[in-house]
GROMACS .gro file of N, CA and C in nm:
model
  408
    1MET      N    1  -3.905   1.404   2.227
    1MET     CA    2  -3.794   1.391   2.134
    1MET      C    3  -3.664   1.421   2.217
    2GLU      N    4  -3.567   1.344   2.197
    2GLU     CA    5  -3.439   1.360   2.271
    2GLU      C    6  -3.338   1.400   2.165
    3THR      N    7  -3.256   1.495   2.202
    3THR     CA    8  -3.141   1.543   2.114
    3THR      C    9  -3.002   1.530   2.190
    4VAL      N   10  -2.906   1.476   2.122
    4VAL     CA   11  -2.771   1.470   2.171
    4VAL      C   12  -2.681   1.533   2.060
    5SER      N   13  -2.574   1.585   2.122
    5SER     CA   14  -2.472   1.654   2.013
    5SER      C   15  -2.341   1.615   2.042
    6ILE      N   16  -2.259   1.630   1.942
    6ILE     CA   17  -2.111   1.624   1.946
    6ILE      C   18  -2.048   1.740   1.869
    7THR      N   19  -1.948   1.795   1.912
    7THR     CA   20  -1.874   1.898   1.840
    7THR      C   21  -1.739   1.851   1.807
    8LEU      N   22  -1.705   1.853   1.688
    8LEU     CA   23  -1.568   1.815   1.631
    8LEU      C   24  -1.501   1.936   1.578
    9LYS      N   25  -1.361   1.929   1.592
    9LYS     CA   26  -1.278   2.025   1.528
    9LYS      C   27  -1.253   1.981   1.384
   10ASN      N   28  -1.216   2.074   1.302
   10ASN     CA   29  -1.196   2.048   1.158
   10ASN      C   30  -1.052   1.983   1.133
   11LYS      N   31  -1.036   1.866   1.210
   11LYS     CA   32  -0.915   1.794   1.193
   11LYS      C   33  -0.961   1.645   1.161
   12ILE      N   34  -0.897   1.579   1.066
   12ILE     CA   35  -0.935   1.448   1.022
   12ILE      C   36  -0.936   1.344   1.131
   13ASN      N   37  -0.845   1.362   1.234
   13ASN     CA   38  -0.845   1.253   1.343
   13ASN      C   39  -0.963   1.267   1.430
   14GLU      N   40  -1.038   1.373   1.417
   14GLU     CA   41  -1.163   1.386   1.491
   14GLU      C   42  -1.276   1.288   1.458
   15ILE      N   43  -1.247   1.219   1.338
   15ILE     CA   44  -1.352   1.120   1.290
   15ILE      C   45  -1.366   1.006   1.388
   16VAL      N   46  -1.248   0.969   1.451
   16VAL     CA   47  -1.251   0.863   1.551
   16VAL      C   48  -1.355   0.892   1.664
   17LEU      N   49  -1.360   1.020   1.709
   17LEU     CA   50  -1.449   1.063   1.805
   17LEU      C   51  -1.595   1.040   1.765
   18LEU      N   52  -1.625   1.066   1.634
   18LEU     CA   53  -1.752   1.050   1.584
   18LEU      C   54  -1.790   0.901   1.583
   19ASP      N   55  -1.696   0.813   1.538
   19ASP     CA   56  -1.722   0.669   1.536
   19ASP      C   57  -1.766   0.625   1.689
   20SER      N   58  -1.684   0.661   1.787
   20SER     CA   59  -1.715   0.624   1.932
   20SER      C   60  -1.848   0.679   1.970
   21PHE      N   61  -1.876   0.800   1.936
   21PHE     CA   62  -2.005   0.866   1.971
   21PHE      C   63  -2.125   0.791   1.916
   22LEU      N   64  -2.115   0.760   1.791
   22LEU     CA   65  -2.220   0.676   1.725
   22LEU      C   66  -2.240   0.539   1.777
   23ASP      N   67  -2.126   0.475   1.823
   23ASP     CA   68  -2.142   0.341   1.892
   23ASP      C   69  -2.213   0.361   2.016
   24GLU      N   70  -2.185   0.464   2.101
   24GLU     CA   71  -2.254   0.484   2.231
   24GLU      C   72  -2.396   0.518   2.197
   25LEU      N   73  -2.430   0.597   2.105
   25LEU     CA   74  -2.566   0.633   2.069
   25LEU      C   75  -2.643   0.515   2.032
   26SER      N   76  -2.593   0.421   1.953
   26SER     CA   77  -2.665   0.311   1.915
   26SER      C   78  -2.701   0.217   2.023
   27GLU      N   79  -2.612   0.213   2.127
   27GLU     CA   80  -2.649   0.140   2.255
   27GLU      C   81  -2.768   0.208   2.327
   28LYS      N   82  -2.752   0.342   2.333
   28LYS     CA   83  -2.864   0.416   2.400
   28LYS      C   84  -2.993   0.411   2.325
   29TRP      N   85  -2.992   0.432   2.188
   29TRP     CA   86  -3.112   0.436   2.110
   29TRP      C   87  -3.115   0.308   2.028
   30GLU      N   88  -3.174   0.195   2.071
   30GLU     CA   89  -3.176   0.072   2.004
   30GLU      C   90  -3.222   0.070   1.870
   31ALA      N   91  -3.312   0.158   1.830
   31ALA     CA   92  -3.364   0.165   1.701
   31ALA      C   93  -3.254   0.207   1.594
   32VAL      N   94  -3.161   0.266   1.640
   32VAL     CA   95  -3.044   0.314   1.560
   32VAL      C   96  -2.948   0.197   1.529
   33ALA      N   97  -2.938   0.102   1.630
   33ALA     CA   98  -2.830   0.006   1.622
   33ALA      C   99  -2.811  -0.070   1.487
   34LYS      N  100  -2.927  -0.114   1.438
   34LYS     CA  101  -2.914  -0.197   1.311
   34LYS      C  102  -2.873  -0.111   1.191
   35HIS      N  103  -2.876   0.016   1.197
   35HIS     CA  104  -2.841   0.115   1.091
   35HIS      C  105  -2.709   0.184   1.120
   36THR      N  106  -2.638   0.139   1.227
   36THR     CA  107  -2.513   0.213   1.267
   36THR      C  108  -2.400   0.216   1.158
   37PHE      N  109  -2.382   0.106   1.094
   37PHE     CA  110  -2.277   0.105   1.006
   37PHE      C  111  -2.300   0.198   0.882
   38ASN      N  112  -2.420   0.196   0.827
   38ASN     CA  113  -2.454   0.281   0.716
   38ASN      C  114  -2.456   0.427   0.760
   39ILE      N  115  -2.511   0.468   0.872
   39ILE     CA  116  -2.510   0.598   0.922
   39ILE      C  117  -2.367   0.649   0.948
   40ASN      N  118  -2.285   0.555   1.005
   40ASN     CA  119  -2.142   0.591   1.018
   40ASN      C  120  -2.065   0.623   0.891
   41LEU      N  121  -2.103   0.540   0.791
   41LEU     CA  122  -2.039   0.556   0.657
   41LEU      C  123  -2.086   0.697   0.599
   42ALA      N  124  -2.212   0.727   0.607
   42ALA     CA  125  -2.257   0.858   0.557
   42ALA      C  126  -2.202   0.964   0.637
   43LEU      N  127  -2.195   0.964   0.770
   43LEU     CA  128  -2.147   1.067   0.851
   43LEU      C  129  -1.991   1.095   0.825
   44GLU      N  130  -1.915   0.984   0.815
   44GLU     CA  131  -1.784   1.003   0.792
   44GLU      C  132  -1.745   1.072   0.658
   45GLU      N  133  -1.833   1.031   0.565
   45GLU     CA  134  -1.821   1.096   0.425
   45GLU      C  135  -1.849   1.247   0.422
   46ALA      N  136  -1.967   1.279   0.499
   46ALA     CA  137  -2.013   1.416   0.507
   46ALA      C  138  -1.912   1.504   0.582
   47VAL      N  139  -1.868   1.458   0.705
   47VAL     CA  140  -1.776   1.535   0.787
   47VAL      C  141  -1.637   1.544   0.734
   48THR      N  142  -1.603   1.442   0.659
   48THR     CA  143  -1.465   1.449   0.594
   48THR      C  144  -1.467   1.540   0.488
   49ASN      N  145  -1.588   1.554   0.417
   49ASN     CA  146  -1.592   1.661   0.307
   49ASN      C  147  -1.584   1.796   0.372
   50VAL      N  148  -1.654   1.826   0.488
   50VAL     CA  149  -1.633   1.947   0.548
   50VAL      C  150  -1.495   1.971   0.593
   51ILE      N  151  -1.435   1.879   0.649
   51ILE     CA  152  -1.293   1.905   0.704
   51ILE      C  153  -1.193   1.935   0.585
   52ASN      N  154  -1.213   1.860   0.475
   52ASN     CA  155  -1.113   1.875   0.363
   52ASN      C  156  -1.146   1.989   0.274
   53TYR      N  157  -1.278   2.034   0.259
   53TYR     CA  158  -1.304   2.132   0.156
   53TYR      C  159  -1.375   2.264   0.207
   54ALA      N  160  -1.434   2.266   0.330
   54ALA     CA  161  -1.501   2.376   0.366
   54ALA      C  162  -1.427   2.505   0.405
   55TYR      N  163  -1.296   2.486   0.434
   55TYR     CA  164  -1.217   2.608   0.502
   55TYR      C  165  -1.115   2.644   0.405
   56LYS      N  166  -1.094   2.773   0.387
   56LYS     CA  167  -0.987   2.829   0.310
   56LYS      C  168  -0.869   2.876   0.392
   57ASP      N  169  -0.874   2.846   0.528
   57ASP     CA  170  -0.775   2.895   0.617
   57ASP      C  171  -0.721   2.780   0.694
   58ASN      N  172  -0.617   2.785   0.776
   58ASN     CA  173  -0.575   2.678   0.862
   58ASN      C  174  -0.612   2.693   1.007
   59ASN      N  175  -0.717   2.775   1.027
   59ASN     CA  176  -0.759   2.801   1.162
   59ASN      C  177  -0.854   2.688   1.210
   60GLU      N  178  -0.875   2.682   1.340
   60GLU     CA  179  -0.955   2.570   1.395
   60GLU      C  180  -1.096   2.629   1.379
   61HIS      N  181  -1.187   2.534   1.335
   61HIS     CA  182  -1.327   2.548   1.316
   61HIS      C  183  -1.398   2.443   1.389
   62LEU      N  184  -1.525   2.461   1.422
   62LEU     CA  185  -1.608   2.363   1.487
   62LEU      C  186  -1.712   2.319   1.393
   63ILE      N  187  -1.728   2.188   1.398
   63ILE     CA  188  -1.845   2.116   1.325
   63ILE      C  189  -1.939   2.058   1.430
   64ILE      N  190  -2.069   2.103   1.431
   64ILE     CA  191  -2.158   2.050   1.533
   64ILE      C  192  -2.253   1.954   1.471
   65LEU      N  193  -2.274   1.832   1.535
   65LEU     CA  194  -2.362   1.728   1.487
   65LEU      C  195  -2.470   1.725   1.597
   66ASP      N  196  -2.592   1.748   1.558
   66ASP     CA  197  -2.703   1.722   1.646
   66ASP      C  198  -2.787   1.601   1.607
   67PHE      N  199  -2.802   1.505   1.694
   67PHE     CA  200  -2.883   1.389   1.664
   67PHE      C  201  -3.016   1.394   1.736
   68SER      N  202  -3.115   1.371   1.658
   68SER     CA  203  -3.261   1.367   1.738
   68SER      C  204  -3.324   1.245   1.682
   69LEU      N  205  -3.404   1.183   1.777
   69LEU     CA  206  -3.478   1.059   1.741
   69LEU      C  207  -3.621   1.092   1.778
   70GLU      N  208  -3.714   1.080   1.676
   70GLU     CA  209  -3.860   1.108   1.714
   70GLU      C  210  -3.934   1.005   1.632
   71ASP      N  211  -4.006   0.928   1.695
   71ASP     CA  212  -4.081   0.823   1.638
   71ASP      C  213  -3.980   0.725   1.581
   72SER      N  214  -3.982   0.705   1.450
   72SER     CA  215  -3.890   0.616   1.383
   72SER      C  216  -3.802   0.687   1.291
   73GLU      N  217  -3.773   0.807   1.328
   73GLU     CA  218  -3.690   0.899   1.237
   73GLU      C  219  -3.570   0.954   1.315
   74LEU      N  220  -3.458   0.932   1.254
   74LEU     CA  221  -3.332   0.981   1.309
   74LEU      C  222  -3.292   1.096   1.220
   75LYS      N  223  -3.273   1.214   1.287
   75LYS     CA  224  -3.231   1.331   1.220
   75LYS      C  225  -3.093   1.377   1.267
   76ILE      N  226  -2.998   1.398   1.168
   76ILE     CA  227  -2.869   1.442   1.211
   76ILE      C  228  -2.842   1.561   1.139
   77LYS      N  229  -2.829   1.669   1.219
   77LYS     CA  230  -2.799   1.807   1.155
   77LYS      C  231  -2.653   1.834   1.181
   78ILE      N  232  -2.577   1.857   1.062
   78ILE     CA  233  -2.447   1.892   1.056
   78ILE      C  234  -2.433   2.036   1.031
   79THR      N  235  -2.365   2.110   1.128
   79THR     CA  236  -2.350   2.255   1.106
   79THR      C  237  -2.211   2.298   1.103
   80ASP      N  238  -2.168   2.375   1.008
   80ASP     CA  239  -2.037   2.420   0.987
   80ASP      C  240  -2.034   2.564   0.940
   81ASP      N  241  -1.915   2.632   0.960
   81ASP     CA  242  -1.903   2.774   0.924
   81ASP      C  243  -1.821   2.791   0.805
   82GLY      N  244  -1.808   2.690   0.721
   82GLY     CA  245  -1.726   2.681   0.606
   82GLY      C  246  -1.785   2.756   0.493
   83ILE      N  247  -1.717   2.758   0.374
   83ILE     CA  248  -1.773   2.817   0.253
   83ILE      C  249  -1.903   2.753   0.218
   84GLU      N  250  -1.990   2.837   0.157
   84GLU     CA  251  -2.117   2.785   0.122
   84GLU      C  252  -2.110   2.664   0.018
   85PHE      N  253  -2.177   2.554   0.060
   85PHE     CA  254  -2.171   2.443  -0.029
   85PHE      C  255  -2.289   2.362  -0.009
   86ASN      N  256  -2.378   2.346  -0.117
   86ASN     CA  257  -2.500   2.266  -0.115
   86ASN      C  258  -2.472   2.137  -0.187
   87PRO      N  259  -2.454   2.024  -0.117
   87PRO     CA  260  -2.423   1.900  -0.190
   87PRO      C  261  -2.544   1.852  -0.269
   88LEU      N  262  -2.655   1.900  -0.248
   88LEU     CA  263  -2.779   1.852  -0.315
   88LEU      C  264  -2.779   1.905  -0.466
   89LEU      N  265  -2.692   2.014  -0.489
   89LEU     CA  266  -2.678   2.066  -0.623
   89LEU      C  267  -2.575   1.989  -0.703
   90LYS      N  268  -2.490   1.907  -0.635
   90LYS     CA  269  -2.395   1.829  -0.703
   90LYS      C  270  -2.457   1.720  -0.784
   91GLU      N  271  -2.416   1.716  -0.907
   91GLU     CA  272  -2.477   1.618  -0.999
   91GLU      C  273  -2.419   1.477  -0.959
   92ASP      N  274  -2.515   1.371  -0.960
   92ASP     CA  275  -2.469   1.236  -0.924
   92ASP      C  276  -2.373   1.192  -1.031
   93PRO      N  277  -2.267   1.116  -1.003
   93PRO     CA  278  -2.183   1.063  -1.103
   93PRO      C  279  -2.253   0.958  -1.187
   94ASN      N  280  -2.202   0.934  -1.300
   94ASN     CA  281  -2.271   0.821  -1.384
   94ASN      C  282  -2.194   0.702  -1.360
   95THR      N  283  -2.263   0.620  -1.276
   95THR     CA  284  -2.192   0.488  -1.229
   95THR      C  285  -2.201   0.386  -1.345
   96GLU      N  286  -2.263   0.424  -1.455
   96GLU     CA  287  -2.262   0.325  -1.568
   96GLU      C  288  -2.123   0.325  -1.648
   97LEU      N  289  -2.054   0.438  -1.628
   97LEU     CA  290  -1.920   0.453  -1.707
   97LEU      C  291  -1.812   0.375  -1.633
   98SER      N  292  -1.720   0.334  -1.719
   98SER     CA  293  -1.601   0.254  -1.659
   98SER      C  294  -1.529   0.352  -1.571
   99LEU      N  295  -1.443   0.296  -1.488
   99LEU     CA  296  -1.374   0.372  -1.392
   99LEU      C  297  -1.280   0.477  -1.467
  100GLU      N  298  -1.212   0.430  -1.583
  100GLU     CA  299  -1.139   0.520  -1.658
  100GLU      C  300  -1.221   0.644  -1.717
  101GLU      N  301  -1.349   0.628  -1.744
  101GLU     CA  302  -1.427   0.733  -1.806
  101GLU      C  303  -1.482   0.823  -1.705
  102ARG      N  304  -1.485   0.776  -1.575
  102ARG     CA  305  -1.547   0.867  -1.472
  102ARG      C  306  -1.469   0.975  -1.431
  103LYS      N  307  -1.528   1.086  -1.387
  103LYS     CA  308  -1.459   1.198  -1.338
  103LYS      C  309  -1.417   1.158  -1.193
  104ILE      N  310  -1.302   1.210  -1.141
  104ILE     CA  311  -1.267   1.186  -1.014
  104ILE      C  312  -1.353   1.258  -0.904
  105GLY      N  313  -1.386   1.196  -0.805
  105GLY     CA  314  -1.463   1.268  -0.695
  105GLY      C  315  -1.621   1.252  -0.717
  106GLY      N  316  -1.683   1.294  -0.617
  106GLY     CA  317  -1.833   1.296  -0.626
  106GLY      C  318  -1.903   1.174  -0.579
  107LEU      N  319  -1.827   1.064  -0.552
  107LEU     CA  320  -1.888   0.948  -0.508
  107LEU      C  321  -1.936   0.949  -0.360
  108GLY      N  322  -1.862   1.020  -0.288
  108GLY     CA  323  -1.893   1.034  -0.138
  108GLY      C  324  -2.040   1.089  -0.120
  109ILE      N  325  -2.070   1.203  -0.184
  109ILE     CA  326  -2.207   1.265  -0.166
  109ILE      C  327  -2.307   1.172  -0.228
  110PHE      N  328  -2.274   1.103  -0.334
  110PHE     CA  329  -2.362   1.010  -0.394
  110PHE      C  330  -2.396   0.901  -0.303
  111PHE      N  331  -2.295   0.844  -0.230
  111PHE     CA  332  -2.319   0.745  -0.126
  111PHE      C  333  -2.413   0.787  -0.009
  112VAL      N  334  -2.384   0.916   0.031
  112VAL     CA  335  -2.464   0.970   0.140
  112VAL      C  336  -2.617   0.973   0.096
  113LYS      N  337  -2.631   1.025  -0.023
  113LYS     CA  338  -2.773   1.037  -0.086
  113LYS      C  339  -2.835   0.899  -0.080
  114LYS      N  340  -2.760   0.789  -0.118
  114LYS     CA  341  -2.812   0.663  -0.130
  114LYS      C  342  -2.838   0.590   0.005
  115ILE      N  343  -2.756   0.623   0.099
  115ILE     CA  344  -2.773   0.562   0.243
  115ILE      C  345  -2.880   0.624   0.318
  116MET      N  346  -2.894   0.753   0.313
  116MET     CA  347  -2.997   0.824   0.383
  116MET      C  348  -3.126   0.829   0.322
  117ASP      N  349  -3.241   0.844   0.390
  117ASP     CA  350  -3.366   0.846   0.326
  117ASP      C  351  -3.412   0.984   0.275
  118ASN      N  352  -3.351   1.092   0.334
  118ASN     CA  353  -3.373   1.231   0.291
  118ASN      C  354  -3.256   1.312   0.327
  119ILE      N  355  -3.233   1.419   0.260
  119ILE     CA  356  -3.123   1.507   0.288
  119ILE      C  357  -3.183   1.650   0.263
  120GLU      N  358  -3.157   1.740   0.349
  120GLU     CA  359  -3.196   1.885   0.334
  120GLU      C  360  -3.064   1.964   0.363
  121TYR      N  361  -3.061   2.085   0.291
  121TYR     CA  362  -2.960   2.173   0.310
  121TYR      C  363  -3.015   2.316   0.318
  122GLU      N  364  -2.955   2.391   0.417
  122GLU     CA  365  -2.985   2.536   0.432
  122GLU      C  366  -2.859   2.603   0.460
  123ARG      N  367  -2.860   2.736   0.419
  123ARG     CA  368  -2.753   2.828   0.458
  123ARG      C  369  -2.815   2.939   0.543
  124ILE      N  370  -2.779   2.929   0.679
  124ILE     CA  371  -2.828   3.034   0.776
  124ILE      C  372  -2.716   3.092   0.850
  125ASN      N  373  -2.716   3.225   0.854
  125ASN     CA  374  -2.624   3.309   0.929
  125ASN      C  375  -2.475   3.263   0.891
  126ASN      N  376  -2.450   3.255   0.780
  126ASN     CA  377  -2.315   3.208   0.717
  126ASN      C  378  -2.271   3.074   0.763
  127LYS      N  379  -2.370   2.999   0.791
  127LYS     CA  380  -2.336   2.849   0.824
  127LYS      C  381  -2.405   2.748   0.736
  128ASN      N  382  -2.335   2.642   0.698
  128ASN     CA  383  -2.398   2.538   0.628
  128ASN      C  384  -2.468   2.444   0.719
  129ILE      N  385  -2.599   2.406   0.696
  129ILE     CA  386  -2.671   2.313   0.778
  129ILE      C  387  -2.722   2.210   0.688
  130LEU      N  388  -2.657   2.079   0.708
  130LEU     CA  389  -2.690   1.969   0.627
  130LEU      C  390  -2.772   1.880   0.722
  131THR      N  391  -2.891   1.840   0.687
  131THR     CA  392  -2.963   1.753   0.780
  131THR      C  393  -2.993   1.613   0.700
  132LEU      N  394  -2.939   1.512   0.765
  132LEU     CA  395  -2.952   1.386   0.710
  132LEU      C  396  -3.062   1.306   0.790
  133ILE      N  397  -3.150   1.241   0.716
  133ILE     CA  398  -3.269   1.180   0.777
  133ILE      C  399  -3.269   1.022   0.746
  134LYS      N  400  -3.288   0.952   0.848
  134LYS     CA  401  -3.283   0.797   0.824
  134LYS      C  402  -3.402   0.743   0.902
  135LYS      N  403  -3.485   0.663   0.832
  135LYS     CA  404  -3.601   0.602   0.903
  135LYS      C  405  -3.532   0.474   0.965
  136VAL      N  406  -3.558   0.467   1.104
  136VAL     CA  407  -3.502   0.354   1.176
  136VAL      C  408  -3.603   0.266   1.241
   0.00000   0.00000   0.00000
């Protein structure tokens, strides 16, 4: 099993670095290539949520993404030191309602759940660890 990592700062412009990293990774790991668009969409949503909501201060924080590929399973572990938040506890939005009837927000996590095959959450040593798993 090979693991590669990228560390981002909690600044929204860092998302561009994630896009480039994922493009390079999809060239290196061919199995990932056909899923790059969806994986990128899920990661952008998850990391943007961390950047926008995880920190109560204006300090610089690091968000670590570890990618591992074993057999036909890509695991992406996102680690941050933000406030505790388990996205798996967030109720899915009712997509049957009209736009006017729906609550604002919550669609991003819903998309991540739909795109990825499995999601796990842990809180260890005051860190959020969100693991996204995709069969490739």
